Amino acid sequence: MGWTTRFLTAVAFLAIGVIFSPEIFGSDGSGSLKLSTYLKLAHLLSFSTAWGAALWVTFIGGIIMYKNLPRHQFGNLQSKMFPAYFSMVGICCAISMVSFGYLHPWKSSSTAEKYQLGFLASALAFNLTNLFVFTPMTIEMMKQRHKVEKEENIGEEIGRSKNTEVAKVNPKLAAMNKKFGMIHGLSSLANIMAFGSLAMHSWYLAGNLNL
């Protein structure tokens, strides 16, 4: 099943859900679909997408790929995946923040609601920082380091890297490792902070759901 088919299938199910929603075929028979319902749906879908993607990439998918792919292949895959990942999560965070802000205007919102808007804004900011600052720097440094590693005939190993041993006798590679580690560390920290902000909002949503 291609991506277009999958997308259209998801849209079709969403459309069916909207058509048969209680606001249209409810017991009150009002037949009016409120704007707030659309905004809540947009918020919930965007947040859940961002949360699920962050959980998978941070704690599951990345670890599986690292343990099963040659290191250079893993790095090249990450360099293609992370810009798309941060773009998607950033867009979802923006939609969640805007819809939540509309539903809870700042002047009339409670302290808890203001905190939630702050968490969503933080998640957006951390993702945009990763997308436009840390990720391009990390990818560029990774490419430079891969070039040096290929000259040393390393980088195709799976799991534990031979980089550390080679860097002991290669000052250029050692310097690259230090710079790469710093940039990658900042990128990882920003990603964790974004995930933590989303986690805080998930707790708020759980406390306000009527199941």
C-alpha positions as YAML, in Angstrom:
chain: A
units: angstrom
residues:
- id: 1
  name: MET
  ca: [0.00, 0.00, 0.00]
- id: 2
  name: GLY
  ca: [1.53, 3.30, -1.13]
- id: 3
  name: TRP
  ca: [1.72, 6.47, 0.94]
- id: 4
  name: THR
  ca: [-1.06, 8.12, -1.07]
- id: 5
  name: THR
  ca: [-3.39, 5.20, -0.47]
- id: 6
  name: ARG
  ca: [-2.60, 5.17, 3.24]
- id: 7
  name: PHE
  ca: [-3.19, 8.90, 3.53]
- id: 8
  name: LEU
  ca: [-6.50, 8.75, 1.67]
- id: 9
  name: THR
  ca: [-7.59, 5.81, 3.82]
- id: 10
  name: ALA
  ca: [-6.83, 7.77, 6.99]
- id: 11
  name: VAL
  ca: [-8.70, 10.81, 5.66]
- id: 12
  name: ALA
  ca: [-11.67, 8.63, 4.74]
- id: 13
  name: PHE
  ca: [-11.90, 7.18, 8.25]
- id: 14
  name: LEU
  ca: [-11.58, 10.67, 9.73]
- id: 15
  name: ALA
  ca: [-14.37, 11.94, 7.47]
- id: 16
  name: ILE
  ca: [-16.62, 9.06, 8.50]
- id: 17
  name: GLY
  ca: [-15.93, 9.84, 12.14]
- id: 18
  name: VAL
  ca: [-16.85, 13.50, 11.63]
- id: 19
  name: ILE
  ca: [-20.01, 12.67, 9.67]
- id: 20
  name: PHE
  ca: [-21.29, 10.31, 12.35]
- id: 21
  name: SER
  ca: [-20.15, 12.42, 15.29]
- id: 22
  name: PRO
  ca: [-22.62, 13.10, 18.13]
- id: 23
  name: GLU
  ca: [-22.81, 16.78, 17.14]
- id: 24
  name: ILE
  ca: [-24.46, 15.77, 13.86]
- id: 25
  name: PHE
  ca: [-26.43, 12.70, 14.90]
- id: 26
  name: GLY
  ca: [-26.70, 13.39, 18.61]
- id: 27
  name: SER
  ca: [-29.60, 12.90, 20.93]
- id: 28
  name: ASP
  ca: [-30.30, 16.63, 21.06]
- id: 29
  name: GLY
  ca: [-30.92, 16.74, 17.31]
- id: 30
  name: SER
  ca: [-29.32, 20.18, 17.01]
- id: 31
  name: GLY
  ca: [-27.29, 19.20, 13.95]
- id: 32
  name: SER
  ca: [-24.78, 22.03, 14.48]
- id: 33
  name: LEU
  ca: [-21.10, 21.22, 14.47]
- id: 34
  name: LYS
  ca: [-19.34, 23.69, 16.71]
- id: 35
  name: LEU
  ca: [-16.00, 25.23, 15.84]
- id: 36
  name: SER
  ca: [-14.70, 24.16, 19.23]
- id: 37
  name: THR
  ca: [-15.19, 20.52, 18.27]
- id: 38
  name: TYR
  ca: [-13.04, 20.95, 15.17]
- id: 39
  name: LEU
  ca: [-10.38, 22.70, 17.22]
- id: 40
  name: LYS
  ca: [-10.41, 19.97, 19.86]
- id: 41
  name: LEU
  ca: [-10.07, 17.36, 17.14]
- id: 42
  name: ALA
  ca: [-7.18, 19.25, 15.54]
- id: 43
  name: HIS
  ca: [-5.52, 19.61, 18.92]
- id: 44
  name: LEU
  ca: [-5.94, 15.97, 19.87]
- id: 45
  name: LEU
  ca: [-4.79, 14.57, 16.52]
- id: 46
  name: SER
  ca: [-1.80, 16.92, 16.30]
- id: 47
  name: PHE
  ca: [-0.72, 16.31, 19.87]
- id: 48
  name: SER
  ca: [-1.07, 12.54, 19.64]
- id: 49
  name: THR
  ca: [0.90, 12.50, 16.38]
- id: 50
  name: ALA
  ca: [3.70, 14.58, 17.88]
- id: 51
  name: TRP
  ca: [3.73, 12.54, 21.08]
- id: 52
  name: GLY
  ca: [3.73, 9.19, 19.29]
- id: 53
  name: ALA
  ca: [6.42, 10.22, 16.82]
- id: 54
  name: ALA
  ca: [8.65, 11.58, 19.59]
- id: 55
  name: LEU
  ca: [8.20, 8.44, 21.67]
- id: 56
  name: TRP
  ca: [9.01, 6.12, 18.77]
- id: 57
  name: VAL
  ca: [11.98, 8.02, 17.36]
- id: 58
  name: THR
  ca: [13.56, 8.83, 20.73]
- id: 59
  name: PHE
  ca: [13.17, 5.56, 22.59]
- id: 60
  name: ILE
  ca: [12.40, 2.78, 20.10]
- id: 61
  name: GLY
  ca: [13.13, 3.32, 16.41]
- id: 62
  name: GLY
  ca: [16.52, 4.98, 16.84]
- id: 63
  name: ILE
  ca: [17.80, 2.29, 19.20]
- id: 64
  name: ILE
  ca: [16.66, -0.53, 16.91]
- id: 65
  name: MET
  ca: [18.35, 1.06, 13.90]
- id: 66
  name: TYR
  ca: [21.56, 1.70, 15.84]
- id: 67
  name: LYS
  ca: [21.80, -1.93, 16.92]
- id: 68
  name: ASN
  ca: [21.08, -3.40, 13.49]
- id: 69
  name: LEU
  ca: [22.56, -1.09, 10.84]
- id: 70
  name: PRO
  ca: [26.18, -0.40, 9.87]
- id: 71
  name: ARG
  ca: [27.12, 2.84, 11.60]
- id: 72
  name: HIS
  ca: [27.56, 4.96, 8.46]
- id: 73
  name: GLN
  ca: [24.32, 3.63, 7.01]
- id: 74
  name: PHE
  ca: [22.61, 4.43, 10.30]
- id: 75
  name: GLY
  ca: [23.98, 7.98, 10.25]
- id: 76
  name: ASN
  ca: [22.95, 8.57, 6.65]
- id: 77
  name: LEU
  ca: [19.45, 7.33, 7.39]
- id: 78
  name: GLN
  ca: [19.20, 9.59, 10.42]
- id: 79
  name: SER
  ca: [20.32, 12.57, 8.33]
- id: 80
  name: LYS
  ca: [17.32, 12.01, 6.05]
- id: 81
  name: MET
  ca: [14.86, 11.14, 8.79]
- id: 82
  name: PHE
  ca: [15.49, 13.85, 11.38]
- id: 83
  name: PRO
  ca: [14.64, 16.90, 9.23]
- id: 84
  name: ALA
  ca: [11.33, 15.25, 8.32]
- id: 85
  name: TYR
  ca: [10.77, 14.21, 11.94]
- id: 86
  name: PHE
  ca: [11.39, 17.65, 13.42]
- id: 87
  name: SER
  ca: [9.33, 19.30, 10.67]
- id: 88
  name: MET
  ca: [6.35, 17.06, 11.30]
- id: 89
  name: VAL
  ca: [6.51, 17.32, 15.09]
- id: 90
  name: GLY
  ca: [7.02, 21.08, 14.84]
- id: 91
  name: ILE
  ca: [3.93, 21.49, 12.64]
- id: 92
  name: CYS
  ca: [1.90, 19.31, 15.00]
- id: 93
  name: CYS
  ca: [3.07, 21.30, 18.02]
- id: 94
  name: ALA
  ca: [2.14, 24.54, 16.26]
- id: 95
  name: ILE
  ca: [-1.36, 23.28, 15.47]
- id: 96
  name: SER
  ca: [-1.79, 22.03, 19.03]
- id: 97
  name: MET
  ca: [-0.61, 25.33, 20.48]
- id: 98
  name: VAL
  ca: [-2.80, 27.50, 18.24]
- id: 99
  name: SER
  ca: [-5.92, 25.40, 18.76]
- id: 100
  name: PHE
  ca: [-5.37, 25.24, 22.52]
- id: 101
  name: GLY
  ca: [-4.76, 28.99, 22.64]
- id: 102
  name: TYR
  ca: [-7.98, 29.65, 20.75]
- id: 103
  name: LEU
  ca: [-9.97, 27.38, 23.05]
- id: 104
  name: HIS
  ca: [-8.38, 28.94, 26.14]
- id: 105
  name: PRO
  ca: [-7.81, 32.68, 25.57]
- id: 106
  name: TRP
  ca: [-4.93, 33.96, 27.68]
- id: 107
  name: LYS
  ca: [-6.92, 36.60, 29.58]
- id: 108
  name: SER
  ca: [-9.66, 34.22, 30.68]
- id: 109
  name: SER
  ca: [-7.61, 31.03, 31.06]
- id: 110
  name: SER
  ca: [-6.62, 29.52, 34.38]
- id: 111
  name: THR
  ca: [-3.05, 29.24, 35.63]
- id: 112
  name: ALA
  ca: [-2.96, 25.56, 34.67]
- id: 113
  name: GLU
  ca: [-4.10, 26.36, 31.14]
- id: 114
  name: LYS
  ca: [-1.45, 29.05, 30.81]
- id: 115
  name: TYR
  ca: [1.18, 26.54, 31.88]
- id: 116
  name: GLN
  ca: [-0.06, 24.11, 29.22]
- id: 117
  name: LEU
  ca: [0.20, 26.76, 26.54]
- id: 118
  name: GLY
  ca: [3.75, 27.34, 27.75]
- id: 119
  name: PHE
  ca: [4.57, 23.64, 27.50]
- id: 120
  name: LEU
  ca: [3.26, 23.47, 23.95]
- id: 121
  name: ALA
  ca: [5.18, 26.60, 23.00]
- id: 122
  name: SER
  ca: [8.33, 25.10, 24.54]
- id: 123
  name: ALA
  ca: [7.91, 21.88, 22.57]
- id: 124
  name: LEU
  ca: [7.53, 23.91, 19.38]
- id: 125
  name: ALA
  ca: [10.58, 26.05, 20.17]
- id: 126
  name: PHE
  ca: [12.81, 23.06, 20.96]
- id: 127
  name: ASN
  ca: [11.77, 21.30, 17.74]
- id: 128
  name: LEU
  ca: [12.36, 24.38, 15.61]
- id: 129
  name: THR
  ca: [15.76, 24.85, 17.24]
- id: 130
  name: ASN
  ca: [16.63, 21.29, 16.34]
- id: 131
  name: LEU
  ca: [15.29, 21.65, 12.81]
- id: 132
  name: PHE
  ca: [17.05, 24.89, 11.90]
- id: 133
  name: VAL
  ca: [20.14, 24.91, 14.13]
- id: 134
  name: PHE
  ca: [21.35, 21.64, 15.61]
- id: 135
  name: THR
  ca: [20.29, 19.16, 12.91]
- id: 136
  name: PRO
  ca: [22.05, 20.94, 10.00]
- id: 137
  name: MET
  ca: [25.19, 21.30, 12.13]
- id: 138
  name: THR
  ca: [25.06, 17.65, 13.19]
- id: 139
  name: ILE
  ca: [24.58, 16.40, 9.63]
- id: 140
  name: GLU
  ca: [27.45, 18.50, 8.30]
- id: 141
  name: MET
  ca: [29.81, 17.34, 11.03]
- id: 142
  name: MET
  ca: [28.70, 13.73, 10.52]
- id: 143
  name: LYS
  ca: [29.55, 13.89, 6.81]
- id: 144
  name: GLN
  ca: [33.00, 15.28, 7.57]
- id: 145
  name: ARG
  ca: [33.61, 12.60, 10.17]
- id: 146
  name: HIS
  ca: [32.41, 9.84, 7.84]
- id: 147
  name: LYS
  ca: [34.94, 10.98, 5.24]
- id: 148
  name: VAL
  ca: [37.81, 10.70, 7.72]
- id: 149
  name: GLU
  ca: [36.55, 7.35, 9.01]
- id: 150
  name: LYS
  ca: [36.40, 5.92, 5.49]
- id: 151
  name: GLU
  ca: [40.04, 6.84, 5.06]
- id: 152
  name: GLU
  ca: [40.70, 4.79, 8.20]
- id: 153
  name: ASN
  ca: [38.55, 1.90, 6.92]
- id: 154
  name: ILE
  ca: [36.03, 2.10, 9.75]
- id: 155
  name: GLY
  ca: [32.34, 2.93, 9.92]
- id: 156
  name: GLU
  ca: [30.77, -0.25, 8.57]
- id: 157
  name: GLU
  ca: [30.66, -1.98, 11.94]
- id: 158
  name: ILE
  ca: [27.31, -2.58, 13.63]
- id: 159
  name: GLY
  ca: [26.80, -1.49, 17.21]
- id: 160
  name: ARG
  ca: [30.03, -0.70, 19.05]
- id: 161
  name: SER
  ca: [32.18, 1.71, 17.07]
- id: 162
  name: LYS
  ca: [35.89, 1.39, 16.30]
- id: 163
  name: ASN
  ca: [36.03, 5.17, 16.19]
- id: 164
  name: THR
  ca: [37.30, 5.63, 19.74]
- id: 165
  name: GLU
  ca: [40.35, 3.42, 19.26]
- id: 166
  name: VAL
  ca: [41.29, 5.05, 15.96]
- id: 167
  name: ALA
  ca: [40.79, 8.55, 17.39]
- id: 168
  name: LYS
  ca: [43.55, 7.86, 19.93]
- id: 169
  name: VAL
  ca: [46.09, 7.98, 17.11]
- id: 170
  name: ASN
  ca: [44.25, 10.39, 14.82]
- id: 171
  name: PRO
  ca: [44.05, 13.93, 16.30]
- id: 172
  name: LYS
  ca: [41.83, 15.16, 13.46]
- id: 173
  name: LEU
  ca: [39.23, 12.48, 14.14]
- id: 174
  name: ALA
  ca: [39.48, 13.10, 17.88]
- id: 175
  name: ALA
  ca: [38.72, 16.80, 17.37]
- id: 176
  name: MET
  ca: [35.78, 15.93, 15.13]
- id: 177
  name: ASN
  ca: [34.46, 13.51, 17.72]
- id: 178
  name: LYS
  ca: [34.55, 16.20, 20.38]
- id: 179
  name: LYS
  ca: [32.70, 18.73, 18.25]
- id: 180
  name: PHE
  ca: [30.19, 16.16, 17.00]
- id: 181
  name: GLY
  ca: [29.53, 14.96, 20.52]
- id: 182
  name: MET
  ca: [28.82, 18.49, 21.73]
- id: 183
  name: ILE
  ca: [26.42, 19.32, 18.88]
- id: 184
  name: HIS
  ca: [24.71, 15.95, 19.01]
- id: 185
  name: GLY
  ca: [24.37, 16.27, 22.78]
- id: 186
  name: LEU
  ca: [22.63, 19.64, 22.45]
- id: 187
  name: SER
  ca: [20.33, 18.22, 19.78]
- id: 188
  name: SER
  ca: [19.45, 15.26, 21.98]
- id: 189
  name: LEU
  ca: [18.84, 17.56, 24.94]
- id: 190
  name: ALA
  ca: [16.49, 19.75, 22.89]
- id: 191
  name: ASN
  ca: [14.63, 16.65, 21.71]
- id: 192
  name: ILE
  ca: [14.26, 15.36, 25.27]
- id: 193
  name: MET
  ca: [13.06, 18.76, 26.47]
- id: 194
  name: ALA
  ca: [10.45, 18.82, 23.70]
- id: 195
  name: PHE
  ca: [9.36, 15.31, 24.64]
- id: 196
  name: GLY
  ca: [9.16, 16.31, 28.30]
- id: 197
  name: SER
  ca: [6.99, 19.31, 27.44]
- id: 198
  name: LEU
  ca: [4.62, 17.07, 25.51]
- id: 199
  name: ALA
  ca: [4.61, 14.62, 28.42]
- id: 200
  name: MET
  ca: [3.49, 17.38, 30.78]
- id: 201
  name: HIS
  ca: [0.63, 18.23, 28.44]
- id: 202
  name: SER
  ca: [-0.38, 14.57, 28.17]
- id: 203
  name: TRP
  ca: [-0.87, 14.52, 31.95]
- id: 204
  name: TYR
  ca: [-3.10, 17.59, 31.70]
- id: 205
  name: LEU
  ca: [-5.18, 16.01, 28.92]
- id: 206
  name: ALA
  ca: [-5.54, 12.76, 30.86]
- id: 207
  name: GLY
  ca: [-6.89, 14.69, 33.84]
- id: 208
  name: ASN
  ca: [-9.49, 16.44, 31.69]
- id: 209
  name: LEU
  ca: [-10.76, 13.56, 29.55]
- id: 210
  name: ASN
  ca: [-14.29, 12.32, 30.13]
- id: 211
  name: LEU
  ca: [-14.24, 8.64, 29.21]
...
